[in-house]
mmCIF file of N, CA and C in Angstrom:
data_model
loop_
_atom_site.group_PDB
_atom_site.id
_atom_site.type_symbol
_atom_site.label_atom_id
_atom_site.label_comp_id
_atom_site.label_asym_id
_atom_site.label_seq_id
_atom_site.Cartn_x
_atom_site.Cartn_y
_atom_site.Cartn_z
ATOM 1 N N UNK A 1 0.816 -1.187 0.000
ATOM 2 C CA UNK A 1 0.000 0.000 0.000
ATOM 3 C C UNK A 1 0.869 1.264 0.000
ATOM 4 N N UNK A 2 1.982 1.182 0.722
ATOM 5 C CA UNK A 2 2.867 2.341 0.800
ATOM 6 C C UNK A 2 3.512 2.636 -0.557
ATOM 7 N N UNK A 3 3.802 1.593 -1.300
ATOM 8 C CA UNK A 3 4.400 1.762 -2.626
ATOM 9 C C UNK A 3 3.399 2.420 -3.580
ATOM 10 N N UNK A 4 2.137 2.014 -3.494
ATOM 11 C CA UNK A 4 1.092 2.612 -4.323
ATOM 12 C C UNK A 4 0.919 4.091 -3.986
ATOM 13 N N UNK A 5 0.975 4.417 -2.718
ATOM 14 C CA UNK A 5 0.833 5.813 -2.294
ATOM 15 C C UNK A 5 1.961 6.661 -2.858
ATOM 16 N N UNK A 6 3.171 6.140 -2.831
ATOM 17 C CA UNK A 6 4.307 6.896 -3.387
ATOM 18 C C UNK A 6 4.134 7.125 -4.873
ATOM 19 N N UNK A 7 3.626 6.124 -5.606
ATOM 20 C CA UNK A 7 3.407 6.285 -7.046
ATOM 21 C C UNK A 7 2.276 7.260 -7.327
ATOM 22 N N UNK A 8 1.236 7.246 -6.517
ATOM 23 C CA UNK A 8 0.135 8.200 -6.707
ATOM 24 C C UNK A 8 0.608 9.636 -6.478
ATOM 25 N N UNK A 9 1.456 9.833 -5.478
ATOM 26 C CA UNK A 9 2.027 11.161 -5.239
ATOM 27 C C UNK A 9 2.896 11.591 -6.422
ATOM 28 N N UNK A 10 3.671 10.680 -6.960
ATOM 29 C CA UNK A 10 4.531 11.002 -8.101
ATOM 30 C C UNK A 10 3.700 11.400 -9.317
ATOM 31 N N UNK A 11 2.602 10.690 -9.550
ATOM 32 C CA UNK A 11 1.730 11.022 -10.674
ATOM 33 C C UNK A 11 1.068 12.376 -10.471
ATOM 34 N N UNK A 12 0.603 12.638 -9.250
ATOM 35 C CA UNK A 12 -0.042 13.924 -8.961
ATOM 36 C C UNK A 12 0.934 15.084 -9.127
ATOM 37 N N UNK A 13 2.158 14.913 -8.666
ATOM 38 C CA UNK A 13 3.162 15.976 -8.795
ATOM 39 C C UNK A 13 3.517 16.190 -10.260
ATOM 40 N N UNK A 14 3.607 15.121 -11.035
ATOM 41 C CA UNK A 14 3.892 15.266 -12.466
ATOM 42 C C UNK A 14 2.767 16.007 -13.183
ATOM 43 N N UNK A 15 1.530 15.725 -12.811
ATOM 44 C CA UNK A 15 0.394 16.417 -13.435
ATOM 45 C C UNK A 15 0.384 17.907 -13.072
ATOM 46 N N UNK A 16 0.631 18.226 -11.804
ATOM 47 C CA UNK A 16 0.685 19.636 -11.402
ATOM 48 C C UNK A 16 1.852 20.362 -12.056
ATOM 49 N N UNK A 17 2.970 19.666 -12.197
ATOM 50 C CA UNK A 17 4.127 20.265 -12.861
ATOM 51 C C UNK A 17 3.821 20.570 -14.322
ATOM 52 N N UNK A 18 3.126 19.662 -14.974
ATOM 53 C CA UNK A 18 2.737 19.881 -16.370
ATOM 54 C C UNK A 18 1.802 21.077 -16.486
ATOM 55 N N UNK A 19 0.835 21.160 -15.575
ATOM 56 C CA UNK A 19 -0.089 22.299 -15.593
ATOM 57 C C UNK A 19 0.655 23.609 -15.366
ATOM 58 N N UNK A 20 1.640 23.609 -14.476
ATOM 59 C CA UNK A 20 2.424 24.808 -14.201
ATOM 60 C C UNK A 20 3.148 25.279 -15.455
ATOM 61 N N UNK A 21 3.786 24.358 -16.154
ATOM 62 C CA UNK A 21 4.519 24.707 -17.372
ATOM 63 C C UNK A 21 3.562 25.195 -18.457
ATOM 64 N N UNK A 22 2.424 24.539 -18.596
ATOM 65 C CA UNK A 22 1.464 24.949 -19.618
ATOM 66 C C UNK A 22 0.885 26.331 -19.335
ATOM 67 N N UNK A 23 0.589 26.628 -18.078
ATOM 68 C CA UNK A 23 0.111 27.971 -17.727
ATOM 69 C C UNK A 23 1.168 29.017 -18.018
ATOM 70 N N UNK A 24 2.417 28.721 -17.658
ATOM 71 C CA UNK A 24 3.490 29.680 -17.906
ATOM 72 C C UNK A 24 3.668 29.919 -19.401
ATOM 73 N N UNK A 25 3.569 28.868 -20.195
ATOM 74 C CA UNK A 25 3.697 29.013 -21.643
ATOM 75 C C UNK A 25 2.565 29.867 -22.205
ATOM 76 N N UNK A 26 1.341 29.576 -21.782
ATOM 77 C CA UNK A 26 0.196 30.360 -22.265
ATOM 78 C C UNK A 26 0.305 31.822 -21.862
ATOM 79 N N UNK A 27 0.775 32.080 -20.652
ATOM 80 C CA UNK A 27 0.930 33.470 -20.205
ATOM 81 C C UNK A 27 1.992 34.192 -21.018
ATOM 82 N N UNK A 28 3.064 33.505 -21.326
ATOM 83 C CA UNK A 28 4.138 34.105 -22.106
ATOM 84 C C UNK A 28 3.686 34.394 -23.538
ATOM 85 N N UNK A 29 2.811 33.561 -24.067
ATOM 86 C CA UNK A 29 2.299 33.760 -25.422
ATOM 87 C C UNK A 29 1.151 34.766 -25.463
ATOM 88 N N UNK A 30 0.619 35.135 -24.302
ATOM 89 C CA UNK A 30 -0.484 36.082 -24.257
ATOM 90 C C UNK A 30 -1.847 35.455 -24.473
ATOM 91 N N UNK A 31 -1.943 34.150 -24.333
ATOM 92 C CA UNK A 31 -3.213 33.447 -24.498
ATOM 93 C C UNK A 31 -4.062 33.639 -23.247
ATOM 94 N N UNK A 32 -5.307 34.068 -23.385
ATOM 95 C CA UNK A 32 -6.162 34.232 -22.205
ATOM 96 C C UNK A 32 -6.528 32.868 -21.609
ATOM 97 N N UNK A 33 -6.509 32.800 -20.288
ATOM 98 C CA UNK A 33 -6.817 31.560 -19.583
ATOM 99 C C UNK A 33 -8.095 31.781 -18.784
ATOM 100 N N UNK A 34 -9.102 30.975 -19.062
ATOM 101 C CA UNK A 34 -10.361 31.075 -18.334
ATOM 102 C C UNK A 34 -10.279 30.258 -17.057
ATOM 103 N N UNK A 35 -10.877 30.778 -15.988
ATOM 104 C CA UNK A 35 -10.884 30.053 -14.726
ATOM 105 C C UNK A 35 -11.918 28.939 -14.776
ATOM 106 N N UNK A 36 -11.587 27.836 -14.121
ATOM 107 C CA UNK A 36 -12.531 26.723 -14.057
ATOM 108 C C UNK A 36 -13.649 27.072 -13.078
ATOM 109 N N UNK A 37 -14.726 26.375 -13.165
ATOM 110 C CA UNK A 37 -15.867 26.677 -12.306
ATOM 111 C C UNK A 37 -15.757 26.013 -10.942
ATOM 112 N N UNK A 38 -14.936 24.979 -10.802
ATOM 113 C CA UNK A 38 -14.892 24.245 -9.541
ATOM 114 C C UNK A 38 -13.642 24.522 -8.705
ATOM 115 N N UNK A 39 -12.508 24.697 -9.307
ATOM 116 C CA UNK A 39 -11.249 24.868 -8.568
ATOM 117 C C UNK A 39 -10.583 26.197 -8.914
ATOM 118 N N UNK A 40 -11.349 27.280 -8.937
ATOM 119 C CA UNK A 40 -10.819 28.566 -9.380
ATOM 120 C C UNK A 40 -9.715 29.080 -8.457
ATOM 121 N N UNK A 41 -9.846 28.894 -7.163
ATOM 122 C CA UNK A 41 -8.829 29.365 -6.225
ATOM 123 C C UNK A 41 -7.496 28.671 -6.411
ATOM 124 N N UNK A 42 -7.533 27.371 -6.548
ATOM 125 C CA UNK A 42 -6.292 26.616 -6.761
ATOM 126 C C UNK A 42 -5.682 26.953 -8.118
ATOM 127 N N UNK A 43 -6.527 27.153 -9.104
ATOM 128 C CA UNK A 43 -6.040 27.506 -10.428
ATOM 129 C C UNK A 43 -5.373 28.878 -10.404
ATOM 130 N N UNK A 44 -5.950 29.832 -9.663
ATOM 131 C CA UNK A 44 -5.344 31.165 -9.560
ATOM 132 C C UNK A 44 -3.989 31.098 -8.873
ATOM 133 N N UNK A 45 -3.863 30.256 -7.830
ATOM 134 C CA UNK A 45 -2.570 30.112 -7.153
ATOM 135 C C UNK A 45 -1.523 29.530 -8.094
ATOM 136 N N UNK A 46 -1.892 28.516 -8.851
ATOM 137 C CA UNK A 46 -0.957 27.904 -9.792
ATOM 138 C C UNK A 46 -0.574 28.888 -10.897
ATOM 139 N N UNK A 47 -1.539 29.682 -11.337
ATOM 140 C CA UNK A 47 -1.257 30.694 -12.358
ATOM 141 C C UNK A 47 -0.339 31.780 -11.807
ATOM 142 N N UNK A 48 -0.495 32.140 -10.530
ATOM 143 C CA UNK A 48 0.373 33.145 -9.917
ATOM 144 C C UNK A 48 1.816 32.619 -9.860
ATOM 145 N N UNK A 49 1.978 31.363 -9.458
ATOM 146 C CA UNK A 49 3.318 30.759 -9.406
ATOM 147 C C UNK A 49 3.928 30.716 -10.805
ATOM 148 N N UNK A 50 3.123 30.360 -11.803
ATOM 149 C CA UNK A 50 3.613 30.317 -13.179
ATOM 150 C C UNK A 50 4.021 31.709 -13.649
ATOM 151 N N UNK A 51 3.274 32.716 -13.244
ATOM 152 C CA UNK A 51 3.594 34.086 -13.627
ATOM 153 C C UNK A 51 4.888 34.556 -12.972
ATOM 154 N N UNK A 52 5.072 34.203 -11.712
ATOM 155 C CA UNK A 52 6.282 34.614 -10.990
ATOM 156 C C UNK A 52 7.521 33.914 -11.554
ATOM 157 N N UNK A 53 7.423 32.617 -11.813
ATOM 158 C CA UNK A 53 8.580 31.855 -12.278
ATOM 159 C C UNK A 53 8.888 32.077 -13.751
ATOM 160 N N UNK A 54 7.870 32.311 -14.548
ATOM 161 C CA UNK A 54 8.071 32.405 -15.988
ATOM 162 C C UNK A 54 8.165 31.016 -16.593
ATOM 163 N N UNK A 55 8.333 30.967 -17.899
ATOM 164 C CA UNK A 55 8.336 29.680 -18.588
ATOM 165 C C UNK A 55 9.557 28.843 -18.228
ATOM 166 N N UNK A 56 10.738 29.434 -18.289
ATOM 167 C CA UNK A 56 11.962 28.670 -18.011
ATOM 168 C C UNK A 56 12.041 28.250 -16.549
ATOM 169 N N UNK A 57 11.650 29.136 -15.647
ATOM 170 C CA UNK A 57 11.641 28.787 -14.227
ATOM 171 C C UNK A 57 10.645 27.691 -13.913
ATOM 172 N N UNK A 58 9.508 27.728 -14.597
ATOM 173 C CA UNK A 58 8.503 26.680 -14.396
ATOM 174 C C UNK A 58 9.017 25.332 -14.872
ATOM 175 N N UNK A 59 9.751 25.335 -15.965
ATOM 176 C CA UNK A 59 10.331 24.077 -16.451
ATOM 177 C C UNK A 59 11.329 23.528 -15.433
ATOM 178 N N UNK A 60 12.151 24.390 -14.872
ATOM 179 C CA UNK A 60 13.143 23.945 -13.887
ATOM 180 C C UNK A 60 12.445 23.354 -12.664
ATOM 181 N N UNK A 61 11.445 24.063 -12.146
ATOM 182 C CA UNK A 61 10.725 23.577 -10.969
ATOM 183 C C UNK A 61 9.996 22.272 -11.289
ATOM 184 N N UNK A 62 9.396 22.181 -12.460
ATOM 185 C CA UNK A 62 8.660 20.976 -12.843
ATOM 186 C C UNK A 62 9.589 19.772 -12.965
ATOM 187 N N UNK A 63 10.746 19.966 -13.574
ATOM 188 C CA UNK A 63 11.697 18.855 -13.730
ATOM 189 C C UNK A 63 12.217 18.404 -12.368
ATOM 190 N N UNK A 64 12.555 19.356 -11.503
ATOM 191 C CA UNK A 64 13.052 18.998 -10.174
ATOM 192 C C UNK A 64 11.987 18.283 -9.348
ATOM 193 N N UNK A 65 10.783 18.825 -9.327
ATOM 194 C CA UNK A 65 9.710 18.225 -8.526
ATOM 195 C C UNK A 65 9.344 16.842 -9.057
ATOM 196 N N UNK A 66 9.211 16.716 -10.355
ATOM 197 C CA UNK A 66 8.855 15.415 -10.941
ATOM 198 C C UNK A 66 9.983 14.405 -10.755
ATOM 199 N N UNK A 67 11.213 14.850 -10.928
ATOM 200 C CA UNK A 67 12.345 13.948 -10.747
ATOM 201 C C UNK A 67 12.484 13.446 -9.322
ATOM 202 N N UNK A 68 12.328 14.350 -8.352
ATOM 203 C CA UNK A 68 12.415 13.937 -6.955
ATOM 204 C C UNK A 68 11.272 13.004 -6.572
ATOM 205 N N UNK A 69 10.079 13.302 -7.030
ATOM 206 C CA UNK A 69 8.952 12.430 -6.687
ATOM 207 C C UNK A 69 9.111 11.058 -7.332
ATOM 208 N N UNK A 70 9.635 11.018 -8.536
ATOM 209 C CA UNK A 70 9.879 9.737 -9.188
ATOM 210 C C UNK A 70 10.980 8.960 -8.476
ATOM 211 N N UNK A 71 12.014 9.655 -8.034
ATOM 212 C CA UNK A 71 13.091 8.997 -7.291
ATOM 213 C C UNK A 71 12.558 8.368 -6.010
ATOM 214 N N UNK A 72 11.742 9.119 -5.256
ATOM 215 C CA UNK A 72 11.210 8.585 -4.008
ATOM 216 C C UNK A 72 10.161 7.506 -4.239
ATOM 217 N N UNK A 73 9.525 7.495 -5.400
ATOM 218 C CA UNK A 73 8.577 6.423 -5.714
ATOM 219 C C UNK A 73 9.312 5.129 -6.042
ATOM 220 N N UNK A 74 10.491 5.242 -6.655
ATOM 221 C CA UNK A 74 11.247 4.062 -7.067
ATOM 222 C C UNK A 74 12.159 3.553 -5.953
ATOM 223 N N UNK A 75 12.763 4.461 -5.211
ATOM 224 C CA UNK A 75 13.742 4.080 -4.194
ATOM 225 C C UNK A 75 13.069 3.323 -3.057
ATOM 226 N N UNK A 76 13.755 2.309 -2.582
ATOM 227 C CA UNK A 76 13.250 1.549 -1.447
ATOM 228 C C UNK A 76 13.581 2.301 -0.161
ATOM 229 N N UNK A 77 12.655 2.337 0.780
ATOM 230 C CA UNK A 77 12.981 2.981 2.052
ATOM 231 C C UNK A 77 14.060 2.198 2.793
ATOM 232 N N UNK A 78 15.027 2.896 3.346
ATOM 233 C CA UNK A 78 16.143 2.268 4.047
ATOM 234 C C UNK A 78 15.851 2.311 5.537
ATOM 235 N N UNK A 79 15.934 1.148 6.177
ATOM 236 C CA UNK A 79 15.726 1.077 7.623
ATOM 237 C C UNK A 79 17.055 1.327 8.322
ATOM 238 N N UNK A 80 17.021 2.042 9.414
ATOM 239 C CA UNK A 80 18.255 2.367 10.139
ATOM 240 C C UNK A 80 18.882 1.127 10.758
ATOM 241 N N UNK A 81 18.088 0.141 11.137
ATOM 242 C CA UNK A 81 18.616 -1.043 11.796
ATOM 243 C C UNK A 81 19.289 -2.002 10.832
ATOM 244 N N UNK A 82 19.063 -1.874 9.541
ATOM 245 C CA UNK A 82 19.601 -2.810 8.558
ATOM 246 C C UNK A 82 20.877 -2.315 7.893
ATOM 247 N N UNK A 83 21.606 -1.424 8.513
ATOM 248 C CA UNK A 83 22.813 -0.881 7.903
ATOM 249 C C UNK A 83 23.895 -1.948 7.789
ATOM 250 N N UNK A 84 24.078 -2.768 8.824
ATOM 251 C CA UNK A 84 25.157 -3.755 8.822
ATOM 252 C C UNK A 84 24.721 -5.093 8.235
ATOM 253 N N UNK A 85 23.479 -5.265 7.919
ATOM 254 C CA UNK A 85 23.018 -6.562 7.415
ATOM 255 C C UNK A 85 23.103 -6.651 5.940
#
């Protein structure tokens, strides 16, 4: 169950990272972005972050966040007691 949870977190972070990059790209191109009817507050926060970081900064943050989440999804947790075994 713990392994599934780590993979679900990795997928969610990858999806949010993709949305961040896409918002930043649309803002840089001047494309108007309509707010969704259900998650407008969260969308505005993500759009604000995309605006602050810009397109290149959003790519850097997205790659780092997705890479770290993928690493922690794949890596096995190390127990402190099993160091010498």
